[in-house]
Every structure is written in C-alpha cells, then in structure tokens.
mmCIF file of C-alpha atoms and ligand atoms in Angstrom:
data_model
loop_
_atom_site.group_PDB
_atom_site.id
_atom_site.type_symbol
_atom_site.label_atom_id
_atom_site.label_comp_id
_atom_site.label_asym_id
_atom_site.label_seq_id
_atom_site.Cartn_x
_atom_site.Cartn_y
_atom_site.Cartn_z
ATOM 1 C CA MET A 215 -58.174 74.264 74.261
ATOM 2 C CA ALA A 216 -56.562 70.659 72.714
ATOM 3 C CA PRO A 217 -55.356 68.347 75.639
ATOM 4 C CA ARG A 218 -50.678 68.457 75.436
ATOM 5 C CA SER A 219 -50.793 65.374 74.319
ATOM 6 C CA ASP A 220 -52.465 66.597 71.022
ATOM 7 C CA PRO A 221 -49.822 67.934 68.902
ATOM 8 C CA SER A 222 -50.494 71.439 67.318
ATOM 9 C CA SER A 223 -52.356 70.278 63.799
ATOM 10 C CA GLN A 224 -50.007 73.070 61.716
ATOM 11 C CA GLY A 225 -47.010 71.422 62.494
ATOM 12 C CA LEU A 226 -48.168 67.831 62.496
ATOM 13 C CA ALA A 227 -49.549 68.954 58.781
ATOM 14 C CA ALA A 228 -46.828 70.613 57.756
ATOM 15 C CA LEU A 229 -44.594 67.882 59.938
ATOM 16 C CA LEU A 230 -46.591 64.785 58.068
ATOM 17 C CA THR A 231 -45.964 67.622 54.510
ATOM 18 C CA LEU A 232 -41.733 67.832 54.641
ATOM 19 C CA SER A 233 -42.049 63.657 55.135
ATOM 20 C CA HIS A 234 -44.140 62.675 52.333
ATOM 21 C CA GLU A 235 -41.524 65.383 50.025
ATOM 22 C CA LEU A 236 -38.240 63.683 51.338
ATOM 23 C CA GLY A 237 -39.807 60.311 51.131
ATOM 24 C CA ARG A 238 -40.661 60.226 48.037
ATOM 25 C CA GLU A 239 -39.405 57.659 45.676
ATOM 26 C CA ASP A 240 -38.570 59.092 42.348
ATOM 27 C CA ARG A 241 -36.400 61.416 44.600
ATOM 28 C CA GLN A 242 -33.830 58.757 45.329
ATOM 29 C CA LEU A 243 -33.386 60.101 49.499
ATOM 30 C CA ALA A 244 -35.037 57.158 51.401
ATOM 31 C CA ILE A 245 -37.483 54.300 50.918
ATOM 32 C CA LEU A 246 -37.723 51.870 53.570
ATOM 33 C CA GLY A 247 -37.978 52.801 57.167
ATOM 34 C CA GLU A 248 -35.080 54.764 56.165
ATOM 35 C CA GLY A 249 -34.652 58.575 57.353
ATOM 36 C CA ASN A 250 -36.871 60.560 60.119
ATOM 37 C CA THR A 251 -38.363 64.467 60.637
ATOM 38 C CA SER A 252 -38.960 66.204 63.763
ATOM 39 C CA ALA A 253 -40.715 69.716 64.379
ATOM 40 C CA ARG A 254 -40.454 71.831 67.406
ATOM 41 C CA LEU A 255 -43.303 72.553 69.634
ATOM 42 C CA ASP A 256 -42.251 74.498 72.187
ATOM 43 C CA VAL A 257 -39.131 74.922 74.512
ATOM 44 C CA ASP A 258 -39.341 71.312 75.659
ATOM 45 C CA ARG A 259 -41.953 69.249 73.592
ATOM 46 C CA PHE A 260 -41.217 67.965 69.863
ATOM 47 C CA MET A 261 -42.838 65.551 67.657
ATOM 48 C CA VAL A 262 -40.420 62.811 65.742
ATOM 49 C CA LYS A 263 -41.067 59.774 63.365
ATOM 50 C CA ALA A 264 -42.065 56.600 65.661
ATOM 51 C CA SER A 265 -39.118 54.101 64.908
ATOM 52 C CA GLY A 266 -40.013 51.437 62.220
ATOM 53 C CA SER A 267 -42.311 53.420 59.834
ATOM 54 C CA ASN A 268 -42.433 55.128 56.398
ATOM 55 C CA LEU A 269 -41.479 59.088 55.439
ATOM 56 C CA ALA A 270 -43.374 58.702 52.539
ATOM 57 C CA THR A 271 -46.596 57.195 53.511
ATOM 58 C CA LEU A 272 -45.875 58.835 58.081
ATOM 59 C CA ARG A 273 -49.451 59.320 59.347
ATOM 60 C CA ARG A 274 -50.215 60.674 62.447
ATOM 61 C CA GLU A 275 -50.342 57.991 63.707
ATOM 62 C CA ASP A 276 -46.872 56.778 63.052
ATOM 63 C CA VAL A 277 -45.827 60.782 65.046
ATOM 64 C CA THR A 278 -44.935 61.003 68.904
ATOM 65 C CA THR A 279 -45.004 63.511 71.112
ATOM 66 C CA CYS A 280 -41.792 64.042 72.734
ATOM 67 C CA ASN A 281 -40.461 66.066 76.299
ATOM 68 C CA ALA A 282 -37.109 66.670 74.906
ATOM 69 C CA ALA A 283 -35.555 66.854 78.689
ATOM 70 C CA GLY A 284 -35.449 63.715 79.300
ATOM 71 C CA LEU A 285 -33.593 62.492 75.837
ATOM 72 C CA LEU A 286 -31.288 65.288 76.733
ATOM 73 C CA ASN A 287 -30.664 64.019 80.444
ATOM 74 C CA VAL A 288 -29.506 60.983 78.367
ATOM 75 C CA LEU A 289 -26.682 63.363 76.130
ATOM 76 C CA GLY A 290 -25.170 64.193 79.123
ATOM 77 C CA ALA A 291 -24.685 60.829 80.900
ATOM 78 C CA ALA A 292 -21.362 59.694 79.031
ATOM 79 C CA ARG A 293 -22.361 55.450 79.247
ATOM 80 C CA LEU A 294 -25.440 53.993 79.223
ATOM 81 C CA SER A 295 -26.835 50.748 78.017
ATOM 82 C CA ASP A 296 -29.050 49.616 75.367
ATOM 83 C CA GLU A 297 -32.327 48.567 77.691
ATOM 84 C CA ALA A 298 -30.810 52.825 79.819
ATOM 85 C CA VAL A 299 -31.315 54.273 76.057
ATOM 86 C CA ASP A 300 -35.021 51.922 75.310
ATOM 87 C CA ARG A 301 -36.025 53.148 78.740
ATOM 88 C CA ALA A 302 -35.560 56.829 78.140
ATOM 89 C CA LEU A 303 -37.042 56.369 74.657
ATOM 90 C CA LEU A 304 -39.787 55.433 75.927
ATOM 91 C CA GLY A 305 -40.082 57.041 78.573
ATOM 92 C CA ALA A 306 -39.948 60.252 77.010
ATOM 93 C CA ARG A 307 -43.081 59.713 75.300
ATOM 94 C CA GLU A 308 -45.351 62.580 76.348
ATOM 95 C CA ASP A 309 -48.052 59.709 75.740
ATOM 96 C CA GLU A 310 -47.522 56.573 76.419
ATOM 97 C CA ARG A 311 -50.497 55.250 73.579
ATOM 98 C CA GLN A 312 -48.133 56.896 70.978
ATOM 99 C CA LYS A 313 -45.461 54.843 69.293
ATOM 100 C CA LYS A 314 -41.745 54.139 70.277
ATOM 101 C CA PRO A 315 -39.690 56.946 69.554
ATOM 102 C CA SER A 316 -37.165 56.707 66.437
ATOM 103 C CA VAL A 317 -33.847 55.777 68.059
ATOM 104 C CA GLU A 318 -32.491 59.068 66.437
ATOM 105 C CA ALA A 319 -34.684 60.656 68.236
ATOM 106 C CA MET A 320 -31.777 61.314 70.381
ATOM 107 C CA PHE A 321 -30.256 63.505 67.943
ATOM 108 C CA HIS A 322 -33.171 65.505 67.080
ATOM 109 C CA ALA A 323 -33.651 66.469 70.871
ATOM 110 C CA TRP A 324 -30.609 68.393 71.187
ATOM 111 C CA LEU A 325 -30.840 69.518 67.529
ATOM 112 C CA LEU A 326 -34.312 71.078 68.010
ATOM 113 C CA THR A 327 -32.846 73.151 70.654
ATOM 114 C CA LEU A 328 -30.497 75.478 68.944
ATOM 115 C CA LEU A 329 -31.344 79.151 67.932
ATOM 116 C CA GLY A 330 -33.384 79.264 64.772
ATOM 117 C CA VAL A 331 -33.849 75.405 63.923
ATOM 118 C CA ASN A 332 -37.447 74.618 64.344
ATOM 119 C CA PHE A 333 -37.476 71.540 61.782
ATOM 120 C CA VAL A 334 -34.541 68.554 61.208
ATOM 121 C CA GLY A 335 -35.291 65.621 58.224
ATOM 122 C CA HIS A 336 -32.449 62.827 58.124
ATOM 123 C CA THR A 337 -32.359 61.228 55.230
ATOM 124 C CA HIS A 338 -29.711 58.287 53.405
ATOM 125 C CA PRO A 339 -29.627 59.872 49.577
ATOM 126 C CA VAL A 340 -28.106 57.618 47.206
ATOM 127 C CA ALA A 341 -26.151 60.532 45.683
ATOM 128 C CA VAL A 342 -24.566 62.136 49.060
ATOM 129 C CA ASN A 343 -24.214 58.213 50.167
ATOM 130 C CA ALA A 344 -21.612 57.573 47.029
ATOM 131 C CA LEU A 345 -19.571 59.960 48.211
ATOM 132 C CA LEU A 346 -20.144 59.588 52.211
ATOM 133 C CA CYS A 347 -18.544 56.024 51.748
ATOM 134 C CA SER A 348 -16.352 57.317 49.574
ATOM 135 C CA PRO A 349 -12.800 59.201 49.645
ATOM 136 C CA HIS A 350 -14.506 62.644 49.248
ATOM 137 C CA GLY A 351 -16.812 62.761 51.929
ATOM 138 C CA LYS A 352 -14.973 65.374 53.615
ATOM 139 C CA THR A 353 -13.855 67.588 50.914
ATOM 140 C CA PHE A 354 -17.729 67.699 49.395
ATOM 141 C CA ALA A 355 -18.482 68.539 53.489
ATOM 142 C CA CYS A 356 -15.924 71.599 53.544
ATOM 143 C CA ARG A 357 -15.814 72.378 49.858
ATOM 144 C CA ARG A 358 -18.532 74.460 47.680
ATOM 145 C CA LEU A 359 -19.244 73.577 43.698
ATOM 146 C CA PHE A 360 -21.461 76.578 42.333
ATOM 147 C CA PRO A 361 -24.073 79.412 43.796
ATOM 148 C CA ASP A 362 -26.873 77.825 45.384
ATOM 149 C CA GLU A 363 -25.498 75.328 47.132
ATOM 150 C CA ILE A 364 -24.628 77.792 49.295
ATOM 151 C CA VAL A 365 -27.513 80.131 49.258
ATOM 152 C CA CYS A 366 -29.193 76.421 50.642
ATOM 153 C CA CYS A 367 -26.261 74.310 52.410
ATOM 154 C CA ASP A 368 -24.570 77.204 53.732
ATOM 155 C CA VAL A 369 -20.414 77.766 53.176
ATOM 156 C CA ALA A 370 -19.123 74.277 54.765
ATOM 157 C CA SER A 371 -20.828 71.338 56.397
ATOM 158 C CA VAL A 372 -20.561 69.835 59.245
ATOM 159 C CA TYR A 373 -18.829 65.948 58.723
ATOM 160 C CA VAL A 374 -19.112 63.160 61.482
ATOM 161 C CA PRO A 375 -16.869 60.260 60.933
ATOM 162 C CA TYR A 376 -18.548 57.110 61.123
ATOM 163 C CA THR A 377 -20.061 56.023 64.472
ATOM 164 C CA ASP A 378 -22.844 53.104 65.519
ATOM 165 C CA PRO A 379 -26.469 54.810 65.261
ATOM 166 C CA GLY A 380 -27.758 55.516 68.728
ATOM 167 C CA LEU A 381 -27.006 57.470 71.517
ATOM 168 C CA LYS A 382 -22.780 56.952 70.364
ATOM 169 C CA LEU A 383 -23.639 58.676 67.361
ATOM 170 C CA ALA A 384 -26.136 61.568 69.004
ATOM 171 C CA LEU A 385 -23.260 62.306 70.814
ATOM 172 C CA ALA A 386 -20.696 62.698 67.653
ATOM 173 C CA ILE A 387 -23.361 64.814 66.048
ATOM 174 C CA LYS A 388 -23.353 66.803 69.226
ATOM 175 C CA ARG A 389 -19.308 67.388 69.182
ATOM 176 C CA GLU A 390 -18.965 68.189 65.344
ATOM 177 C CA THR A 391 -22.108 70.310 65.518
ATOM 178 C CA SER A 392 -20.901 71.963 68.272
ATOM 179 C CA ALA A 393 -17.745 73.060 67.078
ATOM 180 C CA PHE A 394 -19.576 74.675 63.789
ATOM 181 C CA VAL A 395 -21.564 76.795 66.381
ATOM 182 C CA ARG A 396 -19.205 77.952 67.915
ATOM 183 C CA ARG A 397 -16.506 78.973 64.138
ATOM 184 C CA HIS A 398 -19.648 80.206 62.278
ATOM 185 C CA GLN A 399 -21.842 81.819 65.019
ATOM 186 C CA ARG A 400 -25.504 80.355 63.517
ATOM 187 C CA ALA A 401 -26.826 76.529 63.257
ATOM 188 C CA PRO A 402 -25.491 74.436 60.465
ATOM 189 C CA ARG A 403 -27.528 73.969 57.358
ATOM 190 C CA ILE A 404 -26.180 70.703 56.742
ATOM 191 C CA ILE A 405 -24.065 67.393 58.713
ATOM 192 C CA LEU A 406 -23.100 64.733 56.527
ATOM 193 C CA LEU A 407 -22.642 61.235 58.490
ATOM 194 C CA GLU A 408 -20.094 59.444 57.312
ATOM 195 C CA ASN A 409 -21.034 56.183 55.823
ATOM 196 C CA HIS A 410 -24.576 56.435 56.986
ATOM 197 C CA GLY A 411 -26.258 59.814 55.103
ATOM 198 C CA LEU A 412 -27.285 63.551 56.152
ATOM 199 C CA ILE A 413 -29.124 65.476 58.265
ATOM 200 C CA ALA A 414 -31.106 68.942 57.010
ATOM 201 C CA LEU A 415 -31.808 71.643 59.753
ATOM 202 C CA GLY A 416 -34.064 75.038 59.125
ATOM 203 C CA ALA A 417 -36.705 76.830 60.148
ATOM 204 C CA THR A 418 -39.199 76.210 57.862
ATOM 205 C CA PRO A 419 -40.004 72.417 56.513
ATOM 206 C CA ALA A 420 -39.631 74.452 52.858
ATOM 207 C CA ALA A 421 -35.512 75.436 54.481
ATOM 208 C CA VAL A 422 -35.031 71.261 55.162
ATOM 209 C CA LEU A 423 -36.397 70.171 52.069
ATOM 210 C CA ALA A 424 -34.305 72.834 49.906
ATOM 211 C CA ALA A 425 -30.779 72.458 51.807
ATOM 212 C CA THR A 426 -31.828 68.261 51.562
ATOM 213 C CA LEU A 427 -32.722 68.969 47.435
ATOM 214 C CA MET A 428 -29.593 71.055 46.924
ATOM 215 C CA ALA A 429 -26.738 69.030 48.578
ATOM 216 C CA ASP A 430 -28.417 65.922 46.935
ATOM 217 C CA LYS A 431 -27.772 67.828 43.990
ATOM 218 C CA ALA A 432 -24.370 68.865 45.230
ATOM 219 C CA ALA A 433 -23.338 65.777 45.305
ATOM 220 C CA ARG A 434 -24.352 64.352 42.003
ATOM 221 C CA ILE A 435 -22.443 66.997 40.655
ATOM 222 C CA PHE A 436 -19.620 66.363 42.555
ATOM 223 C CA LEU A 437 -19.894 62.509 41.165
ATOM 224 C CA GLY A 438 -20.281 63.536 37.547
ATOM 225 C CA ALA A 439 -16.985 66.282 38.098
ATOM 226 C CA VAL A 440 -15.165 63.228 39.233
ATOM 227 C CA ALA A 441 -16.265 61.617 36.184
ATOM 228 C CA ALA A 442 -15.149 64.378 33.655
ATOM 229 C CA GLY A 443 -11.582 65.323 35.301
ATOM 230 C CA GLY A 444 -12.218 66.345 39.087
ATOM 231 C CA PRO A 445 -14.641 69.050 40.911
ATOM 232 C CA ARG A 446 -12.651 72.808 40.633
ATOM 233 C CA PHE A 447 -13.916 74.540 43.276
ATOM 234 C CA LEU A 448 -15.547 77.562 44.069
ATOM 235 C CA SER A 449 -12.249 79.549 46.448
ATOM 236 C CA ALA A 450 -12.583 80.410 49.911
ATOM 237 C CA VAL A 451 -12.762 84.122 48.628
ATOM 238 C CA ASP A 452 -15.464 83.305 46.176
ATOM 239 C CA VAL A 453 -17.600 81.312 48.612
ATOM 240 C CA ALA A 454 -17.235 83.612 50.974
ATOM 241 C CA ARG A 455 -18.559 86.728 48.636
ATOM 242 C CA ILE A 456 -21.805 85.283 48.044
ATOM 243 C CA ALA A 457 -22.448 84.093 51.107
ATOM 244 C CA GLY A 458 -22.412 87.969 51.717
ATOM 245 C CA ARG A 459 -24.277 89.127 49.071
ATOM 246 C CA SER A 460 -27.367 91.660 49.485
ATOM 247 C CA ASP A 461 -29.017 89.772 46.755
ATOM 248 C CA GLU A 462 -28.148 85.974 48.198
ATOM 249 C CA HIS A 463 -29.872 87.284 51.456
ATOM 250 C CA HIS A 464 -32.936 88.610 49.601
ATOM 251 C CA ARG A 465 -32.837 84.847 47.554
ATOM 252 C CA ARG A 466 -32.888 83.370 50.883
ATOM 253 C CA ARG A 467 -36.225 85.538 52.321
ATOM 254 C CA VAL A 468 -37.851 85.147 49.433
ATOM 255 C CA LEU A 469 -37.351 81.197 49.161
ATOM 256 C CA GLY A 470 -38.127 80.584 52.774
ATOM 257 C CA LEU A 471 -34.917 79.614 54.551
HETATM 258 ZN ZN1 ZN B 946 -30.139 56.990 59.061
#
C-alpha cells in the first residue's frame, strides 16, 4: 500500500494532464505562474498546485497534498494576519518536504467539499478577463448566448466582486457560491472573479476543461457581439428549456460532464 504522503498516482496523473491542458500557450488561459488546479483525494485530503509553479509544465514535485481541515478552519475565522494564513498553508501539508501550497489553496479546499466536485481549475483567460475588467462582467455571469454554453457552464455563473487574493477572496467565493447552491440546489460550473479570472468546477478533469474552454469561447463571442451592435441573449424561458432537455442531458453524459 502506498504511504499516505504519496498522492494516488491516478489522481495525480489526471491533475497534471488537466494542468497542462489549461496551461497550453495557444489557449491564452494562463501564462507564467498564473492559475492553479486541485483534485479531491478523499473526504479529508486534496492535491493542489504549489505556489509559484507553472501550469503548462507542472511536475509531480510541484503538487502538494493537503489536509483540508486546517484550511477550512481558517475560512471559519473572522480575521487572521497574513502570517497566520501563511502558517496555516504550510501546516496543511501532509508531508512537510512538499512545497508550500498556493495561497488560493484555501478556496480550493472549500470548493472541493461541494457535492459532485472532484476537480477545480483556476485560470486568467484573456477573453474572460476582458469582460471581467469591463462593465459587462456581471451580465456575462447572469446571461447566456448559445445552447452549448448552458450545457458546459450551466444556466448562470457565480459572480464575485473584486477582492484581493488570499483569505478575503476565499471568503467572498464561499459567500457567493453558497448563495448559488441555495438558489439552484447544485454546485456551479463556473465562478467569475471580477478583475481577476475564472474558476471551473467539475466531477472530472474533462468537465473542468470543457467548462473553461466554453466560458472562454462564450467570452470571445460576447466581445464579438458587443462589436457587432450588442449581444442578443437567450431568454430565461429558452435557457430553462435547454437546461432541462433530455438530449442535452445525454450530451453532458457523453462529454463526461
Ligand atoms: Zn488567480
């Protein structure tokens, strides 16, 4: 049996492949040390990209296995100094020979507790950020332009107003995502961070990649529609009908979503 500090090799391979896909230079989703990924191992533990590493070239030694409990406790604290957050991040490592997890490990820990969420991918896509750095960000989160956007990204995305990265951002993500879960009775597929980037959630790496690529495509189409006289959104009735169609459910299953 593998020692507990050795992440399950299957899960690790899936996480590395997802990271390489999200980090591909031609996709313009993340460059340099931007973005991070994580995977749930079991109810207590998850793997997350280490601080400062690169998605496109992520290696086994750039992934840190963390105990979720310590980081979830941090999210329960009203206020913590940067030093205390740093200590919590270092203390969450299952094996202290592993690198320090990304500061965004705090929101990964919480998102991986949601029902049906086993993988999380956070990126800074150029097209999505063009909208999130404009007055159109919230509209992009709330409205839908075409059916495949609904299939891969759900009927709406969570919108998180700008907050500095770190504990404050993790708390804001928890607050806005909880409101979505209460409203829709399921985890979201996409969380949009104003003036920052995108988070995709899913049961499989394929679902995270599909949601990220489709949100990026939707952003490009939105930008094109703005230039072509303004977007014409699907109506709420159309969105609800497409989301409920059995052939769309079938497509989700076939796509591993
Ligand atoms: Zn980020």
